[in-house]
Coordinates of C-alpha atoms in Angstrom, one line a residue:
M1 CA -38.4 -24.6 42.8
A2 CA -41.3 -24.6 45.3
R3 CA -41.5 -20.7 45.2
T4 CA -42.2 -20.8 41.4
L5 CA -45.6 -21.2 40.1
L6 CA -46.3 -22.4 36.6
R7 CA -49.7 -22.2 35.0
E8 CA -50.4 -24.8 32.4
A9 CA -52.3 -22.9 29.9
K10 CA -55.2 -24.9 28.8
G11 CA -58.5 -23.1 27.9
A12 CA -58.5 -19.4 28.9
S13 CA -55.5 -17.2 28.1
P14 CA -53.4 -15.8 30.8
A15 CA -53.3 -12.6 28.7
A16 CA -56.5 -11.7 30.2
A17 CA -54.6 -10.4 33.2
S18 CA -52.5 -8.1 31.3
P19 CA -52.5 -5.9 28.2
A20 CA -52.1 -7.6 24.8
L21 CA -48.9 -7.3 22.9
P22 CA -48.2 -4.3 21.0
L23 CA -49.3 -4.3 17.3
G24 CA -47.6 -1.0 16.6
A25 CA -44.1 -1.4 17.8
A26 CA -42.6 -1.6 14.1
D27 CA -43.1 0.0 10.9
E28 CA -44.8 -3.1 9.6
P29 CA -46.9 -4.4 12.5
L30 CA -47.3 -8.2 12.8
V31 CA -50.9 -9.3 13.3
V32 CA -51.3 -12.0 15.9
T33 CA -54.3 -14.1 15.9
R34 CA -54.8 -16.2 19.1
T35 CA -56.8 -19.3 18.8
D36 CA -60.0 -19.8 20.4
E37 CA -58.5 -22.2 23.0
T38 CA -54.8 -21.5 24.0
L39 CA -52.8 -24.9 23.2
A40 CA -50.5 -26.3 25.7
D41 CA -46.9 -26.6 24.3
A42 CA -46.9 -29.7 22.1
V43 CA -43.1 -30.2 22.4
P44 CA -42.2 -33.2 24.8
L45 CA -40.7 -32.0 28.0
E46 CA -37.3 -33.5 29.1
P47 CA -36.2 -35.3 31.1
A48 CA -39.0 -37.8 30.9
R49 CA -39.0 -38.5 34.6
S50 CA -38.6 -36.5 37.7
L51 CA -36.8 -36.8 40.8
V52 CA -37.9 -39.9 42.9
I53 CA -36.7 -39.9 46.4
S54 CA -36.6 -43.8 46.7
D55 CA -33.8 -43.7 44.0
F56 CA -31.5 -42.0 46.4
Q57 CA -31.8 -44.1 49.5
P58 CA -28.8 -46.2 50.6
P59 CA -28.5 -49.3 48.7
H60 CA -29.9 -52.4 50.0
A61 CA -27.5 -54.1 52.1
G62 CA -27.3 -57.5 54.2
P63 CA -26.8 -57.5 58.0
V64 CA -23.0 -57.6 57.7
D65 CA -22.9 -54.6 55.4
S66 CA -25.2 -52.8 57.6
M67 CA -23.4 -53.5 60.7
L68 CA -20.0 -52.4 59.0
R69 CA -21.7 -49.1 57.8
W70 CA -23.0 -48.4 61.4
A71 CA -19.7 -49.2 63.1
Y72 CA -17.7 -47.1 60.8
R73 CA -20.0 -44.2 61.3
L74 CA -19.3 -44.4 64.9
G75 CA -15.7 -44.0 64.4
I76 CA -14.2 -47.6 64.4
P77 CA -11.3 -47.6 61.8
G78 CA -11.8 -49.4 58.6
S79 CA -8.8 -51.7 59.0
V80 CA -10.1 -53.1 62.4
L81 CA -13.6 -53.7 60.9
A82 CA -12.2 -55.2 57.7
S83 CA -9.4 -57.4 59.1
P84 CA -9.6 -57.5 62.9
L85 CA -6.9 -59.9 63.3
R86 CA -4.1 -58.5 61.4
K87 CA -2.0 -55.4 61.5
P88 CA -3.3 -52.4 59.2
V89 CA -1.7 -52.6 55.8
A90 CA 0.5 -49.7 54.3
P91 CA -1.5 -47.5 52.1
R92 CA -1.5 -48.4 48.5
L93 CA -3.7 -47.9 45.3
L94 CA -5.7 -50.9 44.4
G95 CA -6.3 -49.7 40.8
T96 CA -5.4 -47.2 38.1
V97 CA -8.6 -45.0 37.2
A98 CA -9.2 -44.0 33.5
S99 CA -11.6 -41.0 33.5
A100 CA -13.6 -40.2 30.6
L101 CA -13.2 -36.7 31.1
N102 CA -10.5 -34.6 29.3
G103 CA -8.8 -31.2 30.8
D104 CA -7.9 -28.3 29.0
R105 CA -4.8 -28.7 27.2
A106 CA -3.7 -25.1 26.9
S107 CA -3.8 -24.9 30.7
G108 CA -1.7 -28.1 30.9
M109 CA 0.7 -26.6 28.4
A110 CA 1.2 -23.7 30.5
L111 CA 1.7 -25.7 33.6
R112 CA 4.5 -27.5 31.9
A113 CA 5.9 -24.0 31.0
G114 CA 5.9 -23.0 34.7
Q115 CA 2.7 -21.1 34.9
F116 CA -0.9 -21.5 36.3
L117 CA -3.4 -20.6 33.7
V118 CA -6.9 -19.9 35.5
H119 CA -9.7 -18.2 33.4
G120 CA -7.2 -16.5 31.1
L121 CA -4.7 -15.2 33.9
K122 CA -1.3 -16.5 34.1
A123 CA 0.6 -16.9 37.3
P124 CA 4.2 -18.3 37.7
I125 CA 4.2 -21.3 39.8
D126 CA 7.2 -20.4 41.8
K127 CA 5.5 -17.2 43.0
V128 CA 2.3 -18.9 44.0
D129 CA 1.8 -19.2 47.9
F130 CA 0.6 -22.8 48.5
A131 CA -0.4 -22.1 52.1
S132 CA -3.9 -22.6 53.1
S133 CA -4.1 -19.0 54.3
A134 CA -2.6 -17.5 51.4
P135 CA -4.7 -14.5 49.8
L136 CA -5.5 -16.0 46.4
T137 CA -8.7 -15.2 44.3
P138 CA -11.3 -17.9 44.4
P139 CA -10.5 -19.3 41.1
F140 CA -6.9 -19.7 42.0
L141 CA -7.8 -21.0 45.5
R142 CA -9.8 -23.7 43.9
A143 CA -7.1 -24.7 41.3
V144 CA -4.2 -24.7 44.1
H145 CA -6.1 -26.7 46.7
G146 CA -8.5 -28.5 44.7
F147 CA -5.8 -29.9 42.4
T148 CA -8.2 -29.3 39.5
W149 CA -5.1 -28.6 37.3
L150 CA -4.3 -32.3 37.3
R151 CA -7.1 -33.0 34.6
D152 CA -5.5 -30.2 32.5
L153 CA -1.9 -31.7 32.9
A154 CA -3.2 -35.1 32.0
A155 CA -4.5 -33.7 28.7
S156 CA -1.2 -31.9 27.7
G157 CA 1.0 -35.1 26.7
P158 CA 1.9 -38.5 27.8
R159 CA 2.6 -39.3 31.4
E160 CA 6.2 -39.5 31.2
E161 CA 6.3 -35.9 30.0
C162 CA 4.0 -34.5 32.7
S163 CA 4.6 -36.5 35.9
G164 CA 7.6 -34.3 36.7
I165 CA 5.5 -31.1 37.1
G166 CA 2.8 -33.0 39.0
E167 CA 5.3 -34.3 41.5
K168 CA 7.0 -30.7 41.9
L169 CA 3.6 -29.2 42.6
L170 CA 2.5 -31.9 44.9
K171 CA 5.8 -31.5 46.8
K172 CA 5.1 -27.6 47.2
W173 CA 1.7 -28.3 48.4
L174 CA 2.5 -30.9 51.0
A175 CA 5.3 -28.7 52.4
A176 CA 3.0 -25.9 52.8
N177 CA 0.1 -28.0 54.3
P178 CA 1.6 -30.8 56.2
E179 CA -1.5 -31.7 58.1
P180 CA -5.2 -30.7 58.3
A181 CA -5.7 -27.1 59.4
K182 CA -8.0 -24.3 59.0
G183 CA -8.2 -22.1 55.7
A184 CA -9.2 -22.6 52.2
A185 CA -7.1 -26.0 51.8
W186 CA -9.4 -27.5 54.3
T187 CA -12.9 -26.8 53.2
V188 CA -14.8 -29.8 52.5
E189 CA -15.3 -29.1 48.8
H190 CA -11.7 -28.4 48.2
A191 CA -10.5 -31.4 50.3
G192 CA -12.9 -33.7 48.2
L193 CA -11.9 -32.2 45.0
R194 CA -8.3 -32.8 45.9
L195 CA -8.6 -36.2 47.1
L196 CA -10.7 -37.2 44.1
A197 CA -8.2 -35.7 41.7
W198 CA -5.2 -37.3 43.5
L199 CA -7.0 -40.8 43.2
T200 CA -8.1 -40.2 39.6
H201 CA -4.8 -39.1 38.3
A202 CA -2.4 -40.8 40.7
P203 CA 0.2 -41.7 37.9
L204 CA 0.9 -38.1 37.4
I205 CA 2.0 -37.5 41.0
L206 CA 3.2 -41.1 42.2
S207 CA 5.4 -42.4 39.4
G208 CA 8.7 -41.1 40.5
D209 CA 10.4 -40.4 44.0
A210 CA 9.7 -43.4 46.3
K211 CA 9.6 -41.1 49.3
L212 CA 7.1 -38.8 47.9
R213 CA 4.9 -41.5 46.9
A214 CA 4.9 -42.9 50.5
R215 CA 4.2 -39.5 51.8
A216 CA 1.5 -38.8 49.4
L217 CA -0.3 -42.1 50.1
E218 CA -0.3 -41.1 53.8
Q219 CA -1.8 -37.9 52.9
F220 CA -4.4 -39.6 50.9
E221 CA -5.5 -41.7 53.9
A222 CA -5.1 -38.7 56.2
T223 CA -7.5 -36.6 53.9
A224 CA -9.9 -39.5 53.7
R225 CA -10.1 -39.7 57.5
W226 CA -10.6 -35.9 57.8
L227 CA -13.4 -36.0 55.4
D228 CA -15.0 -38.8 57.2
R229 CA -15.4 -36.7 60.1
Q230 CA -15.9 -33.2 58.5
V231 CA -18.1 -33.9 55.6
A232 CA -21.3 -33.0 57.1
R233 CA -20.1 -29.6 57.8
A234 CA -19.6 -28.6 54.0
E235 CA -20.6 -25.1 53.1
D236 CA -23.5 -26.4 50.8
R237 CA -24.7 -29.5 49.1
L238 CA -22.5 -29.5 46.1
G239 CA -19.6 -29.2 48.5
Q240 CA -21.0 -32.1 50.4
V241 CA -21.4 -34.3 47.4
A242 CA -17.6 -33.4 46.5
G243 CA -16.6 -34.8 49.9
W244 CA -18.7 -37.8 49.7
C245 CA -17.6 -38.7 46.2
A246 CA -13.9 -38.8 47.4
I247 CA -15.0 -40.8 50.6
V248 CA -16.4 -43.3 48.3
A249 CA -13.4 -43.3 45.9
A250 CA -11.0 -43.7 48.9
G251 CA -13.1 -46.6 50.0
L252 CA -12.6 -48.2 46.6
L253 CA -9.2 -47.5 45.8
L254 CA -7.3 -47.7 49.3
P255 CA -6.9 -50.9 51.4
D256 CA -9.4 -52.0 53.8
G257 CA -11.9 -49.7 52.4
R258 CA -15.1 -51.7 52.3
P259 CA -16.6 -50.0 55.5
R260 CA -15.5 -46.6 54.2
R261 CA -17.4 -47.4 50.8
L262 CA -20.4 -48.6 52.5
Y263 CA -20.5 -45.5 54.9
G264 CA -19.8 -43.1 51.7
E265 CA -22.3 -44.7 49.6
A266 CA -25.2 -44.0 52.0
G267 CA -24.0 -40.4 52.6
L268 CA -23.5 -39.8 48.9
L269 CA -26.9 -41.0 48.0
R270 CA -28.6 -39.0 50.7
A271 CA -26.7 -35.7 49.6
L272 CA -27.5 -36.3 45.9
G273 CA -31.2 -36.5 46.7
E274 CA -30.8 -33.0 48.4
L275 CA -28.7 -31.5 45.8
V276 CA -31.3 -31.1 43.0
S277 CA -34.8 -29.5 42.2
D278 CA -37.6 -32.0 41.0
D279 CA -36.4 -31.7 37.5
G280 CA -32.9 -32.3 38.0
G281 CA -31.4 -28.7 38.3
V282 CA -28.9 -28.0 41.2
L283 CA -30.4 -25.7 43.9
S284 CA -27.8 -23.2 43.3
R285 CA -29.4 -22.7 39.7
S286 CA -25.8 -22.3 38.4
P287 CA -24.6 -24.1 35.1
L288 CA -21.2 -24.4 36.6
A289 CA -22.4 -26.1 39.5
Q290 CA -24.5 -28.4 37.4
M291 CA -21.3 -29.2 35.5
E292 CA -19.2 -29.9 38.3
A293 CA -21.9 -32.2 39.9
I294 CA -22.0 -34.3 36.6
A295 CA -18.1 -34.3 36.6
L296 CA -17.9 -35.6 40.1
L297 CA -20.1 -38.4 39.3
V298 CA -18.3 -39.2 35.9
D299 CA -15.0 -39.6 37.9
L300 CA -16.6 -41.5 40.6
K301 CA -18.0 -44.1 38.1
A302 CA -14.5 -44.4 36.7
C303 CA -13.0 -45.2 40.3
Y304 CA -15.7 -48.0 40.4
A305 CA -14.6 -49.4 37.0
A306 CA -10.8 -49.4 38.2
V307 CA -11.6 -52.1 40.7
N308 CA -14.4 -53.9 38.6
R309 CA -17.3 -53.0 40.9
D310 CA -20.6 -51.7 39.5
P311 CA -21.7 -48.4 41.0
P312 CA -25.1 -47.9 42.5
Q313 CA -27.8 -47.5 40.1
A314 CA -28.7 -44.1 41.7
L315 CA -25.4 -42.6 40.1
D316 CA -26.6 -43.3 36.5
T317 CA -30.1 -42.1 37.6
M318 CA -28.7 -38.8 38.8
I319 CA -26.4 -38.2 35.7
G320 CA -29.5 -39.0 33.6
L321 CA -31.2 -36.1 35.6
L322 CA -28.5 -33.6 35.6
V323 CA -27.7 -33.5 31.7
P324 CA -31.2 -32.3 30.2
P325 CA -31.4 -29.2 32.4
L326 CA -27.9 -28.2 31.6
L327 CA -28.8 -28.5 27.8
T328 CA -31.8 -26.2 28.3
L329 CA -29.2 -23.3 28.7
R330 CA -27.3 -24.1 25.5
M331 CA -27.6 -21.4 22.9
G332 CA -27.4 -21.4 19.1
D333 CA -23.6 -21.6 19.3
R334 CA -23.9 -24.6 21.4
A335 CA -22.2 -22.9 24.2
L336 CA -23.9 -22.1 27.5
G337 CA -25.9 -19.0 28.5
S338 CA -24.7 -16.7 31.2
W339 CA -26.6 -17.5 34.4
Q340 CA -26.2 -17.3 38.1
G341 CA -22.5 -16.2 37.8
S342 CA -21.4 -18.5 35.0
G343 CA -19.8 -17.3 31.7
A344 CA -20.5 -18.5 28.3
T345 CA -19.0 -21.9 28.7
S346 CA -17.6 -23.2 25.4
A347 CA -19.3 -25.7 23.1
A348 CA -16.1 -27.9 23.2
R349 CA -16.0 -28.2 26.9
L350 CA -19.7 -28.9 27.1
D351 CA -19.7 -31.5 24.4
A352 CA -16.9 -33.3 26.1
L353 CA -18.8 -33.4 29.4
V354 CA -22.0 -34.7 27.9
S355 CA -20.0 -37.2 25.8
A356 CA -18.3 -38.5 29.1
S357 CA -21.7 -38.8 30.9
G358 CA -22.8 -41.3 28.4
V359 CA -26.3 -39.5 28.4
R360 CA -28.1 -38.8 25.2
A361 CA -30.8 -36.2 25.6
R362 CA -32.3 -33.1 24.1
P363 CA -32.5 -29.9 25.8
A364 CA -35.3 -29.7 28.4
K365 CA -37.7 -26.8 27.6
D366 CA -40.0 -26.4 30.4
M367 CA -37.8 -26.4 33.6
R368 CA -40.3 -25.2 36.1
H369 CA -38.5 -26.1 39.2
W370 CA -34.8 -25.3 38.2
G371 CA -36.5 -21.9 36.8
Y372 CA -35.4 -21.7 33.3
Q373 CA -37.9 -21.7 30.2
R374 CA -36.4 -22.4 26.7
V375 CA -38.0 -21.6 23.3
D376 CA -36.6 -23.2 19.9
A377 CA -38.0 -21.5 16.8
G378 CA -36.3 -21.8 13.4
K379 CA -32.6 -20.7 14.1
A380 CA -33.5 -18.9 17.3
V381 CA -33.1 -20.0 20.8
L382 CA -34.6 -17.9 23.7
V383 CA -34.0 -18.5 27.3
L384 CA -35.8 -16.9 30.2
D385 CA -35.1 -16.7 33.9
A386 CA -38.5 -17.5 35.3
A387 CA -37.8 -18.2 39.0
P388 CA -36.5 -16.4 42.2
P389 CA -32.7 -16.4 42.7
P390 CA -31.5 -19.5 44.7
R391 CA -32.2 -19.3 48.4
A392 CA -29.4 -18.1 50.6
R393 CA -28.2 -21.4 51.8
H394 CA -27.9 -22.7 48.2
A395 CA -26.5 -19.6 46.6
R396 CA -22.9 -19.7 45.3
F397 CA -22.6 -16.5 43.1
G398 CA -26.4 -15.7 43.4
C399 CA -27.6 -13.1 40.8
A400 CA -30.5 -10.8 40.7
S401 CA -31.6 -11.9 37.3
T402 CA -35.3 -12.7 37.5
L403 CA -37.0 -12.3 34.1
A404 CA -33.8 -11.5 32.3
F405 CA -33.5 -13.3 28.9
E406 CA -30.9 -14.4 26.2
L407 CA -31.5 -14.7 22.7
S408 CA -29.4 -16.2 19.9
H409 CA -30.0 -16.7 16.0
G410 CA -27.9 -19.3 14.4
E411 CA -24.2 -19.0 16.0
Q412 CA -24.9 -15.4 16.7
R413 CA -25.9 -14.2 20.2
L414 CA -28.1 -11.1 20.1
I415 CA -29.0 -10.4 23.6
V416 CA -26.8 -11.7 26.6
N417 CA -26.3 -11.2 30.3
C418 CA -22.8 -9.9 31.4
G419 CA -22.1 -13.2 33.4
G420 CA -18.8 -14.3 34.7
A421 CA -19.1 -13.4 38.4
E422 CA -17.9 -16.8 39.2
L423 CA -14.9 -16.6 37.0
A424 CA -13.8 -13.1 38.6
G425 CA -10.3 -13.3 39.8
G426 CA -8.8 -14.4 36.5
Q427 CA -8.8 -12.0 33.7
T428 CA -12.1 -10.4 34.9
P429 CA -11.4 -8.2 37.8
I430 CA -12.6 -9.5 41.3
R431 CA -13.6 -5.9 42.1
I432 CA -16.4 -6.1 39.6
E433 CA -17.9 -9.5 41.0
Q434 CA -20.6 -8.0 43.0
G435 CA -21.7 -5.8 40.0
L436 CA -21.8 -8.6 37.7
R437 CA -24.3 -10.3 39.8
G438 CA -26.7 -7.1 39.8
T439 CA -30.0 -6.8 38.0
A440 CA -28.4 -4.1 35.7
A441 CA -25.9 -6.8 34.5
H442 CA -28.7 -8.7 33.1
S443 CA -31.2 -8.2 30.2
T444 CA -34.2 -7.1 32.3
L445 CA -35.8 -4.2 33.9
V446 CA -34.3 -2.2 36.8
L447 CA -36.5 0.0 39.0
D448 CA -35.1 3.1 40.8
E449 CA -31.6 1.7 40.0
A450 CA -32.0 -1.2 42.7
N451 CA -31.5 -4.8 42.4
S452 CA -34.8 -6.8 42.1
T453 CA -33.0 -9.0 44.9
A454 CA -30.4 -7.8 47.3
V455 CA -26.9 -8.9 46.2
L456 CA -24.6 -9.3 49.0
I457 CA -20.9 -10.1 49.5
K458 CA -19.5 -13.6 49.2
G459 CA -21.8 -14.7 46.5
Q460 CA -24.8 -14.6 48.9
I461 CA -28.1 -12.7 48.3
G462 CA -30.7 -11.1 50.6
K463 CA -34.3 -10.2 50.4
G464 CA -36.3 -9.4 47.1
V465 CA -38.0 -11.7 44.7
E466 CA -39.9 -14.6 46.5
E467 CA -42.4 -15.5 44.0
V468 CA -42.7 -15.9 40.2
D469 CA -45.8 -16.8 38.3
V470 CA -45.0 -17.9 34.8
A471 CA -47.2 -19.3 32.0
R472 CA -46.3 -20.8 28.8
T473 CA -48.6 -20.9 26.0
T474 CA -48.8 -21.6 22.3
V475 CA -50.5 -19.0 20.0
K476 CA -51.3 -19.0 16.3
Q477 CA -49.3 -16.4 14.5
R478 CA -49.8 -16.2 10.7
G479 CA -51.1 -19.6 10.7
R480 CA -48.2 -21.2 12.7
D481 CA -47.6 -21.9 16.1
A482 CA -45.5 -19.6 18.2
T483 CA -44.5 -19.8 21.7
R484 CA -45.7 -17.0 24.3
L485 CA -43.9 -16.8 27.7
E486 CA -45.4 -14.5 30.3
A487 CA -44.0 -14.1 33.8
V488 CA -44.4 -11.8 36.9
H489 CA -42.2 -11.3 40.0
N490 CA -42.7 -9.4 43.4
G491 CA -39.0 -8.3 43.9
Y492 CA -40.1 -4.5 44.0
A493 CA -43.4 -5.0 45.7
A494 CA -42.1 -4.4 49.2
R495 CA -40.0 -1.4 48.4
H496 CA -42.1 0.2 45.7
G497 CA -45.4 -1.2 45.5
L498 CA -44.8 -2.5 42.0
M499 CA -44.7 -5.9 40.3
H500 CA -42.7 -6.4 37.0
R501 CA -44.4 -8.5 34.4
R502 CA -42.7 -9.5 31.2
I503 CA -44.2 -10.9 28.0
L504 CA -42.2 -12.6 25.2
L505 CA -43.6 -13.7 22.0
L506 CA -41.1 -15.5 19.6
S507 CA -42.3 -16.1 16.1
A508 CA -42.4 -19.4 14.6
D509 CA -39.6 -18.6 12.2
G510 CA -37.4 -17.2 15.0
E511 CA -36.9 -13.9 13.2
E512 CA -39.1 -11.7 15.4
L513 CA -39.3 -11.3 19.1
R514 CA -42.1 -9.1 20.6
G515 CA -41.9 -8.1 24.0
E516 CA -43.7 -6.0 26.7
D517 CA -42.4 -5.0 30.0
L518 CA -45.1 -3.9 32.5
L519 CA -45.1 -2.3 36.1
E520 CA -48.3 -2.9 37.9
P521 CA -49.5 -2.0 41.3
S522 CA -48.9 -4.9 43.8
G523 CA -52.1 -3.7 45.8
R524 CA -55.5 -2.2 45.0
K525 CA -54.2 1.3 44.5
G526 CA -51.0 2.5 43.2
Q527 CA -48.8 5.0 45.0
R528 CA -48.6 8.7 43.8
G529 CA -45.7 10.2 41.9
K530 CA -43.2 8.8 39.6
I531 CA -40.3 6.6 39.6
G532 CA -37.3 6.0 37.4
F533 CA -36.8 2.7 35.5
A534 CA -34.3 1.3 32.7
I535 CA -34.9 -1.8 30.7
R536 CA -31.4 -3.0 29.5
F537 CA -30.7 -5.3 26.5
H538 CA -27.1 -6.2 26.5
L539 CA -26.0 -7.0 23.0
G540 CA -23.8 -9.9 21.8
Y541 CA -20.1 -9.5 21.1
G542 CA -19.4 -8.0 17.9
I543 CA -22.7 -6.3 17.2
E544 CA -22.5 -3.0 15.7
A545 CA -25.5 -0.8 17.0
G546 CA -26.6 2.7 15.9
L547 CA -29.7 4.9 16.9
S548 CA -32.4 5.6 14.4
E549 CA -33.1 9.1 13.4
D550 CA -36.5 9.2 15.3
K551 CA -34.6 8.0 18.6
R552 CA -37.3 5.3 18.9
G553 CA -35.2 2.4 17.4
V554 CA -31.8 1.0 17.1
G555 CA -30.0 -0.8 14.2
L556 CA -28.0 -3.9 14.9
A557 CA -25.3 -5.1 12.5
L558 CA -24.4 -8.6 13.2
P559 CA -20.9 -10.3 12.5
D560 CA -22.7 -12.9 10.4
G561 CA -23.8 -10.1 8.0
S562 CA -27.5 -10.0 9.1
Y563 CA -29.2 -6.8 10.1
W564 CA -31.7 -6.6 12.9
Q565 CA -33.9 -3.7 14.3
F566 CA -34.9 -2.9 17.9
R567 CA -38.1 -0.7 18.0
L568 CA -39.8 0.8 21.0
G569 CA -43.5 0.8 21.0
G570 CA -45.4 3.8 20.4
D571 CA -47.3 3.9 23.7
S572 CA -44.3 3.7 26.0
G573 CA -45.0 7.1 27.7
E574 CA -42.0 9.2 28.6
A575 CA -39.4 6.4 27.9
E576 CA -36.3 7.2 25.9
I577 CA -33.9 4.9 23.9
G578 CA -30.2 5.0 24.2
L579 CA -26.9 3.1 23.8
E580 CA -24.4 2.5 26.5
D581 CA -21.2 0.6 26.9
S582 CA -21.4 -3.0 28.5
L583 CA -19.3 -6.0 28.8
W584 CA -19.7 -9.8 28.2
V585 CA -17.5 -12.4 30.0
D586 CA -16.9 -15.2 27.5
G587 CA -16.4 -18.9 28.4
H588 CA -12.6 -18.4 29.2
G589 CA -13.3 -15.8 31.7
R590 CA -12.1 -12.9 29.2
P591 CA -14.4 -9.6 29.6
R592 CA -15.2 -8.6 26.3
A593 CA -16.3 -5.0 25.5
T594 CA -20.0 -4.8 24.1
R595 CA -22.8 -2.4 24.0
Q596 CA -26.3 -2.2 25.5
I597 CA -29.7 -0.8 24.5
V598 CA -31.2 1.2 27.4
V599 CA -34.9 2.1 27.6
E600 CA -35.3 4.4 30.5
G601 CA -37.3 7.2 31.8
L602 CA -39.9 7.8 34.6
T603 CA -43.1 6.1 35.0
P604 CA -46.1 6.7 37.4
R605 CA -46.1 4.6 40.5
S606 CA -49.5 3.6 39.5
G607 CA -47.8 1.3 36.7
G608 CA -46.9 1.7 33.1
R609 CA -46.3 -0.5 30.1
F610 CA -43.5 -0.6 27.7
P611 CA -43.8 -2.6 24.4
W612 CA -40.8 -3.3 22.1
L613 CA -39.9 -5.4 19.2
L614 CA -36.7 -7.1 17.9
K615 CA -36.9 -8.0 14.3
R616 CA -34.4 -9.5 11.5
M617 CA -34.7 -7.0 8.6
G618 CA -32.2 -8.8 6.3

């Protein structure tokens, strides 16, 4: 992102700007020897290329195609442009789509049993209000009006066994929404998701009743016409991409669609160019939004294949850009970390998406624009949020998570964020959604019980962190290369005159993480008095924790049988360590009871430093 500054470390070490890492934080201190010249990270970065604006220009077209695109944009019907001398033909499908994406079989089986299953919460179909104005939670609104359940139904069994429930639900929706109106059903994103799902999974809803088939095909065309006019009014770029994908799919699969396809391709490529940062991360910084963007393009490519037409090269280019950043957030258990409202999306779901994309890539490590830094060492994976939250116009479930980190070792998650704000409304109560987006729900420092960036309602965020300065270096540690991350943000500078700096050093074997959190005056002179702070480390699910006798450490017994110790450095001032309850939202949207280590106390407004160490003991 443009607000994130990254110093490539070659030559002088950035540590000169801050105190060195603590050497006495544990009973057996680890001696760190820095090389004469700090080495740049030698691991090749992914992806190998960055966003090139020319890749997302409308495809080159001859004069006829250019004229058709221009005329359709002006509002001339596609049937008139495609065949001006004959009557418009009745709506029909020109191909059957075979998407490479599979849905969730458990959710599909629940549908066949008469229930919606959304993020772990079941709701009887007969009691769900399908009206656009119905007061449903966001996850249910998306399922009901985006028809995202069709993919799950398709995964639950043969078409002959599933089409009955598909047609039943379509009838209910059409009865409640006979024509375009206001409300959740007629946002650009929901309408785009719905039309693309209808076209992709048409056999599930058009195989039986002839009257329903005719009515549904008319609704396909009506929704496509509505999107033609409204797509530019989408709530954000991802919603716009969903709308444009549906327009292109309709242009491919409905009669007289050539003008619509040409119009849609031009709009889609412009929207794709505006959707992502330079290294391929969506501007909302959300892993779930990244996954949705990939899924939309995979389904659209399947629509091209259904009519034996090659898609624009830009679709493959964009999918190739989107996959490596997503893998940056994959932890040791191969599931995703919890960032910007997402839960710990399961490894199976992520593997299925990556397989469907056709992209083979390693996790990108240095995502300076998307804002995440990844370190792999031994069996350990460390991910740091090293950027401001997304800007208000891009935020979906924006979180005040700057300088939070997650750590896993093997398949065990040690340090996590609570996550799950976007999944609230299923098993996770909607009333805690805003709290899950706060700084205290992330493994980072909280000053004066305030968020580093203001967390507002409806997923939006306010003022706070504007700049993050981050340096990634390699240091020599016991003769082996270890990765050191240092970052500082200004989220508390305006209110409290303090900057938060965090230093993380992960050993080469991945069994020791040294950290230091510093509060530094943002001006030349610090303010007088003291201020409260808390550094929170949310523990992974299933970890048993106990305070040490000296109250300066915490023992951690992991489900895999290993034992770790967290120690607070000896020069941490008045800081005290304690254990509190916490929660972690898993990939199915279920809140799990966990614990958190809390280092808290008062610190002078002139600044303070708090070193700590997390080490495997056996």
